mmCIF file of C-alpha atoms in Angstrom:
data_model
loop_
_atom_site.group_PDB
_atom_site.id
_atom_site.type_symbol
_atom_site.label_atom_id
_atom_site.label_comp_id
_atom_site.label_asym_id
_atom_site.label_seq_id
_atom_site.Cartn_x
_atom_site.Cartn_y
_atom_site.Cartn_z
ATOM 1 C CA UNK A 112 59.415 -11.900 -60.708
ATOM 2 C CA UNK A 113 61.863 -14.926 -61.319
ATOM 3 C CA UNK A 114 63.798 -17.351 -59.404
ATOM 4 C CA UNK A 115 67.326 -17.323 -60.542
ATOM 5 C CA UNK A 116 69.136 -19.209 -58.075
ATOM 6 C CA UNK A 117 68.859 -21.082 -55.260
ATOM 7 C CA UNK A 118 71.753 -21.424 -52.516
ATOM 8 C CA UNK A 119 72.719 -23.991 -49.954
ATOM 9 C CA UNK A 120 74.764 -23.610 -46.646
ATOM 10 C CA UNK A 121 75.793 -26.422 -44.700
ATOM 11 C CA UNK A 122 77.297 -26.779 -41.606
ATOM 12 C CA UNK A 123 78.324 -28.995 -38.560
ATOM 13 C CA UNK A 124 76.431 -27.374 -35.914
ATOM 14 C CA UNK A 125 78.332 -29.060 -33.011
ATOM 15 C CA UNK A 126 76.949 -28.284 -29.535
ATOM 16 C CA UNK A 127 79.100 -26.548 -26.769
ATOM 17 C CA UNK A 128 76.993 -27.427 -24.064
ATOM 18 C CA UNK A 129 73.907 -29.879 -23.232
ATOM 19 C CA UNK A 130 71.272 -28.676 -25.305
ATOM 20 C CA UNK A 131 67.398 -29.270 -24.332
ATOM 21 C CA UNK A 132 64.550 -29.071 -27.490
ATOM 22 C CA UNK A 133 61.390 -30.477 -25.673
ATOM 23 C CA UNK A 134 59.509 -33.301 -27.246
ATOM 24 C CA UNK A 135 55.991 -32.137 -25.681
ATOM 25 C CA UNK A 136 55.685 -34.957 -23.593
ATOM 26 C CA UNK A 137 54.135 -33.941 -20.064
ATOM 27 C CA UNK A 138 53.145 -37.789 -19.298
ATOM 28 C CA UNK A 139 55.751 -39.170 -16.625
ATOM 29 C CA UNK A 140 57.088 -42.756 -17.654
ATOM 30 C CA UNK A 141 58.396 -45.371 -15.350
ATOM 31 C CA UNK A 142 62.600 -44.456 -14.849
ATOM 32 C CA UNK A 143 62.015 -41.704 -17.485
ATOM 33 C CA UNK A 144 62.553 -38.092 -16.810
ATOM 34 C CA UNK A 145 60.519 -34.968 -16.547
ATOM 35 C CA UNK A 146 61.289 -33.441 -19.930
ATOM 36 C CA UNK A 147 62.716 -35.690 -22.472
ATOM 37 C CA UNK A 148 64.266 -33.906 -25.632
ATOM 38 C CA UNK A 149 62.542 -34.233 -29.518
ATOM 39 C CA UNK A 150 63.536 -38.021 -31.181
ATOM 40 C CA UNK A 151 63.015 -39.372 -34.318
ATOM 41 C CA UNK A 152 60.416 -41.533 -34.122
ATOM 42 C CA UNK A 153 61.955 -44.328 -36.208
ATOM 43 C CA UNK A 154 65.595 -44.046 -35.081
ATOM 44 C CA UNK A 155 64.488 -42.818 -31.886
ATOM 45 C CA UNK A 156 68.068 -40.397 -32.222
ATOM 46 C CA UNK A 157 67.328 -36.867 -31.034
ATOM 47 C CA UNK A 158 67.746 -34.094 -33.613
ATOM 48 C CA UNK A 159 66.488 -29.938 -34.037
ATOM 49 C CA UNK A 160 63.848 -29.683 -36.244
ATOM 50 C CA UNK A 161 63.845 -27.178 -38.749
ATOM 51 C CA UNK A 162 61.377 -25.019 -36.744
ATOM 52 C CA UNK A 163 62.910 -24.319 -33.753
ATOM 53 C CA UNK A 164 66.568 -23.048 -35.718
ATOM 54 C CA UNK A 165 64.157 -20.862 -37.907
ATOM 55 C CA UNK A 166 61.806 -19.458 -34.980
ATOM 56 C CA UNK A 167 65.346 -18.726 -32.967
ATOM 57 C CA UNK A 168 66.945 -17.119 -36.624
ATOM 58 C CA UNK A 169 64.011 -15.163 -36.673
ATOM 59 C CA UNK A 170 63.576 -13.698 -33.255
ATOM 60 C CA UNK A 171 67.295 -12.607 -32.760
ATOM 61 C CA UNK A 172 67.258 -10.702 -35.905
ATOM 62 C CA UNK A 173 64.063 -9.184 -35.140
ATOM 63 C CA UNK A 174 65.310 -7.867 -31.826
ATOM 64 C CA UNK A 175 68.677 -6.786 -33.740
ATOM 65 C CA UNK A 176 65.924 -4.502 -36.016
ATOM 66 C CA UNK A 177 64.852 -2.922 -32.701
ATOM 67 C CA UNK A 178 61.481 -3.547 -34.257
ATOM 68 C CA UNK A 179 60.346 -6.662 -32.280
ATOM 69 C CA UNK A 180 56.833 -7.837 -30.972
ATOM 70 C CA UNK A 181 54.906 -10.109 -28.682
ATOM 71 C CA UNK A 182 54.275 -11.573 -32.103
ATOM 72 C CA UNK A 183 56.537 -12.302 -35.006
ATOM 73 C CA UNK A 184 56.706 -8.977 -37.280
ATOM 74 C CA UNK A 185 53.825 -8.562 -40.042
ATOM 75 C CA UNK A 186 52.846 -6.546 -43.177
ATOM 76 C CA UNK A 187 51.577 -3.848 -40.764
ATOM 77 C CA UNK A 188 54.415 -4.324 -38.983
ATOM 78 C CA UNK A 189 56.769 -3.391 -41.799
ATOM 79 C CA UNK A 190 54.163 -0.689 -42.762
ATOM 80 C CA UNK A 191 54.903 1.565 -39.605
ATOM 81 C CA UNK A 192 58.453 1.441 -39.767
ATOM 82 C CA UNK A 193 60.880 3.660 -41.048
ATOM 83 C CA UNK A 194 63.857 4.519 -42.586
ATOM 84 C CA UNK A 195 66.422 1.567 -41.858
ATOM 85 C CA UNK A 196 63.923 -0.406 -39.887
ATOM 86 C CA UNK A 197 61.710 -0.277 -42.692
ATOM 87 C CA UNK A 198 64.247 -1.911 -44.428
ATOM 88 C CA UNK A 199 65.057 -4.317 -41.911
ATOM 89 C CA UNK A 200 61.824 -5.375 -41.335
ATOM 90 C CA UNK A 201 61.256 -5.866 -44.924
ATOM 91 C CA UNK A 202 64.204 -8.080 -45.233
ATOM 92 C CA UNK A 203 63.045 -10.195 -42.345
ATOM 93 C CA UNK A 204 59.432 -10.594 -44.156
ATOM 94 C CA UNK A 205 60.929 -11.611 -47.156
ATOM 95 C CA UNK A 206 63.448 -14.429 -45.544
ATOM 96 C CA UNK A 207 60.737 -15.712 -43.093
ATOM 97 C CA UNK A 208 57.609 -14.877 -44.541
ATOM 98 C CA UNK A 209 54.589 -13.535 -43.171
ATOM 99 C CA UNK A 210 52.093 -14.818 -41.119
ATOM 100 C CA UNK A 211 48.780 -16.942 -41.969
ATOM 101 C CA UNK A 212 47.040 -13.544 -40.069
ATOM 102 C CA UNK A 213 48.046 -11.041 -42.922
ATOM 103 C CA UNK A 214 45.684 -10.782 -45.563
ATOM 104 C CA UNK A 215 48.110 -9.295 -48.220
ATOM 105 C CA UNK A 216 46.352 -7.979 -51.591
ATOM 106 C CA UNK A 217 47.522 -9.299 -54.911
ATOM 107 C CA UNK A 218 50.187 -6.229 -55.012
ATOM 108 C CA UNK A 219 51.774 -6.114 -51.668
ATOM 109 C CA UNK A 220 52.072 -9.914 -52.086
ATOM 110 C CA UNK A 221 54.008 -9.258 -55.462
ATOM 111 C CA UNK A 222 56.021 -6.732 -53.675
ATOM 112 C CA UNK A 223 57.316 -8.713 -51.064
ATOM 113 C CA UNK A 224 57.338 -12.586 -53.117
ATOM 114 C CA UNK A 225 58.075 -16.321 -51.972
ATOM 115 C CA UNK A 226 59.542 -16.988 -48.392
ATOM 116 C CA UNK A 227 63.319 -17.249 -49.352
ATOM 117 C CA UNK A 228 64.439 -19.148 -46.819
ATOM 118 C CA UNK A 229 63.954 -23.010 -46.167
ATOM 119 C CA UNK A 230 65.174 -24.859 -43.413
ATOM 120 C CA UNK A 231 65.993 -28.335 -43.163
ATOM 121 C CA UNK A 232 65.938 -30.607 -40.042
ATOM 122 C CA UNK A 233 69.426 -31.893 -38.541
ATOM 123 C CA UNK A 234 70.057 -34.996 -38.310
ATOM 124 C CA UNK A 235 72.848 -36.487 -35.656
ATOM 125 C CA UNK A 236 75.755 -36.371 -37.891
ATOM 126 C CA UNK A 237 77.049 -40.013 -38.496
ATOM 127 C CA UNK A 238 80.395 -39.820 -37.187
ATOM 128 C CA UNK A 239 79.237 -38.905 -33.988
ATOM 129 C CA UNK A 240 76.645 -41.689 -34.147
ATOM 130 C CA UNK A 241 79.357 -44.302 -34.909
ATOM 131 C CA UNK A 242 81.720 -42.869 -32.011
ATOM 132 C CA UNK A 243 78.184 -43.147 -29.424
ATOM 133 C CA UNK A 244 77.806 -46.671 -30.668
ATOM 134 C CA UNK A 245 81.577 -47.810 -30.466
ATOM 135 C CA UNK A 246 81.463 -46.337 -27.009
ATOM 136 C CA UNK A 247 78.307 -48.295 -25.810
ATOM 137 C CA UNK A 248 77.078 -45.137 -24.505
ATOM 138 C CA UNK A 249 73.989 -43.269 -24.787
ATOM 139 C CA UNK A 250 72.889 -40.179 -27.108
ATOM 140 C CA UNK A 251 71.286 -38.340 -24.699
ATOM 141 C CA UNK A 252 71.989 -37.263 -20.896
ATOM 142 C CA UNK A 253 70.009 -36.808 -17.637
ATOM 143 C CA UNK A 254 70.597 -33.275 -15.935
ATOM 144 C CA UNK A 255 69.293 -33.269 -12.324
ATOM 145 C CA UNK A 256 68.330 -29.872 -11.422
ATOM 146 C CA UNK A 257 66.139 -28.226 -7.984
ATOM 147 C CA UNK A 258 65.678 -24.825 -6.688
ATOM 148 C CA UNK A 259 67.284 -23.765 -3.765
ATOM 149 C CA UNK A 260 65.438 -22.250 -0.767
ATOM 150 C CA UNK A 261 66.932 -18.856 -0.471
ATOM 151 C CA UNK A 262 66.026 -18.632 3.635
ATOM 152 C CA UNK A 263 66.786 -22.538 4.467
ATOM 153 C CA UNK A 264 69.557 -23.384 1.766
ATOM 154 C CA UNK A 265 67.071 -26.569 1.348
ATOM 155 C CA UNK A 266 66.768 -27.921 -2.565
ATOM 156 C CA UNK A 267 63.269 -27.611 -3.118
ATOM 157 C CA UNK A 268 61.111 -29.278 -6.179
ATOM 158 C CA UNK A 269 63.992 -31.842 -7.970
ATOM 159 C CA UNK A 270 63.545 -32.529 -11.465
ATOM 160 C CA UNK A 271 65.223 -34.324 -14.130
ATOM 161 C CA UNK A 272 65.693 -32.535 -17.710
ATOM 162 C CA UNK A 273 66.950 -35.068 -20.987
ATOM 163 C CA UNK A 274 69.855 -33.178 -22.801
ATOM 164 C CA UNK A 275 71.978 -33.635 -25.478
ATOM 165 C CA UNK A 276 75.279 -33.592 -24.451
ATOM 166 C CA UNK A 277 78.228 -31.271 -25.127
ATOM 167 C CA UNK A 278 80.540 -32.511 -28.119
ATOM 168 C CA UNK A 279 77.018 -34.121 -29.888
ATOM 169 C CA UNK A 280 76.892 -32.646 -33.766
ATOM 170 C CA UNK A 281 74.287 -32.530 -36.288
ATOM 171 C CA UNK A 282 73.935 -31.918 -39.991
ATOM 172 C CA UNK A 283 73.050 -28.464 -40.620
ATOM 173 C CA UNK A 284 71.398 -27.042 -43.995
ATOM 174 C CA UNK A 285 69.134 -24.204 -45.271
ATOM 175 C CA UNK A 286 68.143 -23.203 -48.744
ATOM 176 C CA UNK A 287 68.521 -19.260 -49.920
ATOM 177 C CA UNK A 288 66.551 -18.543 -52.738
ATOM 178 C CA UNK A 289 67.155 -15.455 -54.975
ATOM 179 C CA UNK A 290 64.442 -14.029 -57.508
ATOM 180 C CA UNK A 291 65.297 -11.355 -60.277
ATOM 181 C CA UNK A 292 65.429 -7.784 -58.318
ATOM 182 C CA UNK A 293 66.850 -9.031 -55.209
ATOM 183 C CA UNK A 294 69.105 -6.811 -52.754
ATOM 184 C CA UNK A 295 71.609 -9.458 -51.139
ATOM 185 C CA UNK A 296 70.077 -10.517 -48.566
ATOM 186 C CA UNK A 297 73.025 -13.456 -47.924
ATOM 187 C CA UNK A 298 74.594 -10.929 -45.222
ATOM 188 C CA UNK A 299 71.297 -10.836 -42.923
ATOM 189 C CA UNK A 300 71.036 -14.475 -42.866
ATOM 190 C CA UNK A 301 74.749 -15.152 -41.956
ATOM 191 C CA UNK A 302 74.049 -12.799 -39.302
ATOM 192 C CA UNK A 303 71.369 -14.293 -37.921
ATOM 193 C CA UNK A 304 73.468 -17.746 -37.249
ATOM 194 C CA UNK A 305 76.284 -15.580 -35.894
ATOM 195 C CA UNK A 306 73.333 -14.616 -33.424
ATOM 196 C CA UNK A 307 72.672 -17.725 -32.630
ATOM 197 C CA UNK A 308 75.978 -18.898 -31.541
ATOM 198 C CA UNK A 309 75.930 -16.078 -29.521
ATOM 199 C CA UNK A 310 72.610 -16.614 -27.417
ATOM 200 C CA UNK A 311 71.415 -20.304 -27.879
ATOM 201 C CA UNK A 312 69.097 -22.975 -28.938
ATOM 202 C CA UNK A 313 66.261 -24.316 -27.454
ATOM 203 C CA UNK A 314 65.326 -23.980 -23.499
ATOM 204 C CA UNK A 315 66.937 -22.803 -20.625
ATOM 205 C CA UNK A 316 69.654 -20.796 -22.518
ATOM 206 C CA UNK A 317 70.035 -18.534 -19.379
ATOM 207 C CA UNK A 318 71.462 -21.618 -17.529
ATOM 208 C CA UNK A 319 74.006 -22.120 -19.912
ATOM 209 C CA UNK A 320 71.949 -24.890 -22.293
ATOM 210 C CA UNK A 321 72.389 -24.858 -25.580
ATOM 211 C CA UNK A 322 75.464 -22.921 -26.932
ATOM 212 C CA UNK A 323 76.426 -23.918 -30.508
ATOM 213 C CA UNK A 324 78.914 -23.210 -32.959
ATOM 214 C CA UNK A 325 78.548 -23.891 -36.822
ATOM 215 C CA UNK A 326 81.514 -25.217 -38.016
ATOM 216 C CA UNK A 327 82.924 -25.830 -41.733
ATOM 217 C CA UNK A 328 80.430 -23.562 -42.696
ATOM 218 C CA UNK A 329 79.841 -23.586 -46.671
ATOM 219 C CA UNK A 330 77.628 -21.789 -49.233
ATOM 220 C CA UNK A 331 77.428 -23.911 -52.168
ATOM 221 C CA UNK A 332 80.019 -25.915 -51.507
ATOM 222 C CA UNK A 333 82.765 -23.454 -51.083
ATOM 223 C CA UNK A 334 83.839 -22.030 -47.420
ATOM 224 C CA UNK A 335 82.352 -19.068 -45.895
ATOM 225 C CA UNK A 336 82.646 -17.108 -42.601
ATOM 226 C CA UNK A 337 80.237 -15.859 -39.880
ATOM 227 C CA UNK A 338 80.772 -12.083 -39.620
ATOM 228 C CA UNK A 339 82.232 -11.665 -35.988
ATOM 229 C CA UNK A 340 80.272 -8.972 -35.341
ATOM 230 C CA UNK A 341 76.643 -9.153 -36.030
ATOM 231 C CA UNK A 342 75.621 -5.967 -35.855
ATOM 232 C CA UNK A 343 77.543 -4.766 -38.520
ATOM 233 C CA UNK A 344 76.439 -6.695 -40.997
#
């Protein structure tokens, strides 16, 4: 087994609405809000960690197998499949890896090789930092949000949720990595960002947070295209 190449895709993955990736923080601050988004902890500039874009990746195209889980799909996992979910699932394992659970032998771990896929995390890109800064204004925003009573009409339990705001982009870039014997397996990843523009990233995408779009998508430098429909790719 031998690595013979390793690709790049970039993007600007430029948010369509307020997106919300929680920092973890359940300690309430003097004028701060309820649930304040990831930062840097030197710039103090939000941005989506690498994590959260793969765990999201992952999950769509798991449910796209039909194959899905409570838990991410294993070795055993792939082993009671069949026929194109077998494949599918195989695919998946060898893009994301499999968990530190499955004890593979010396063979089945030759079989399926490295994790191919490496994600990086996004950084605000710097245009839109320098437009925030020229503009005096702020890189996040402060979504009120309550429940409403259904009986009464009365808003009920207020809270405050940190965003991103619409229009906010970020530097976008995973790593592909090909070893002697490969099938392609460029066409399952591409899907799996089409996916993602068409659910969303990080919390409350029901309520309309986080919609993206990856734009001047590249592999390698050179332009490439989402497939417009996922499922046929």
């Amino acid at each position: 087994m031998q690595l013979t190449q390793i690709h790049t895709l970039t993007a600007r993955l430029t948010l369509l609405s307020g997106l919300h990736i929680g920092a973890g923080d359940n300690e309430m601050h003097i004028g701060g809000t309820d649930n304040p988004v990831l930062k840097h902890p030197i710039t103090h500039r939000p941005y989506l960690p690498g994590s959260s874009l793969k765990g999201k990746m992952r999950s769509l195209l798991e449910w796209r197998s039909g194959a899905v889980q409570p838990e991410a799909l294993g070795w055993r996992d792939y082993q009671r499949a069949e026929g194109a979910q077998k494949a599918a699932v195989f695919d998946i394992l060898r893009l994301f890896g499999v968990s530190g659970s499955d004890q593979l032998d010396e063979a089945q771990a030759r079989e399926l090789g490295p994790t191919r896929l490496a994600f990086w995390d996004c950084d605000l890109s710097e245009d839109w930092v320098k437009r925030v800064d020229e503009a005096n204004q702020m890189f996040t925003e402060v979504k009120s949000e309550n429940r409403i009573n259904r009986i009464t009409g009365v808003a009920e339990h207020p809270r405050n949720t940190e965003r991103v705001p619409a229009g906010a982009s970020f530097d976008f870039r995973l790593s592909l990595k090909v070893l002697d014997g490969d099938q392609d397996l460029l066409p399952m990843v591409l899907a799996g960002l089409r996916l993602i523009e068409l659910d969303s990233l990080g919390g409350s995408g029901s309520r309309g947070y986080g919609k993206v779009r990856f734009d001047d998508l590249k592999l390698d430098g050179e332009p490439i295209a989402l497939p417009a429909d996922p499922f046929k790719a």
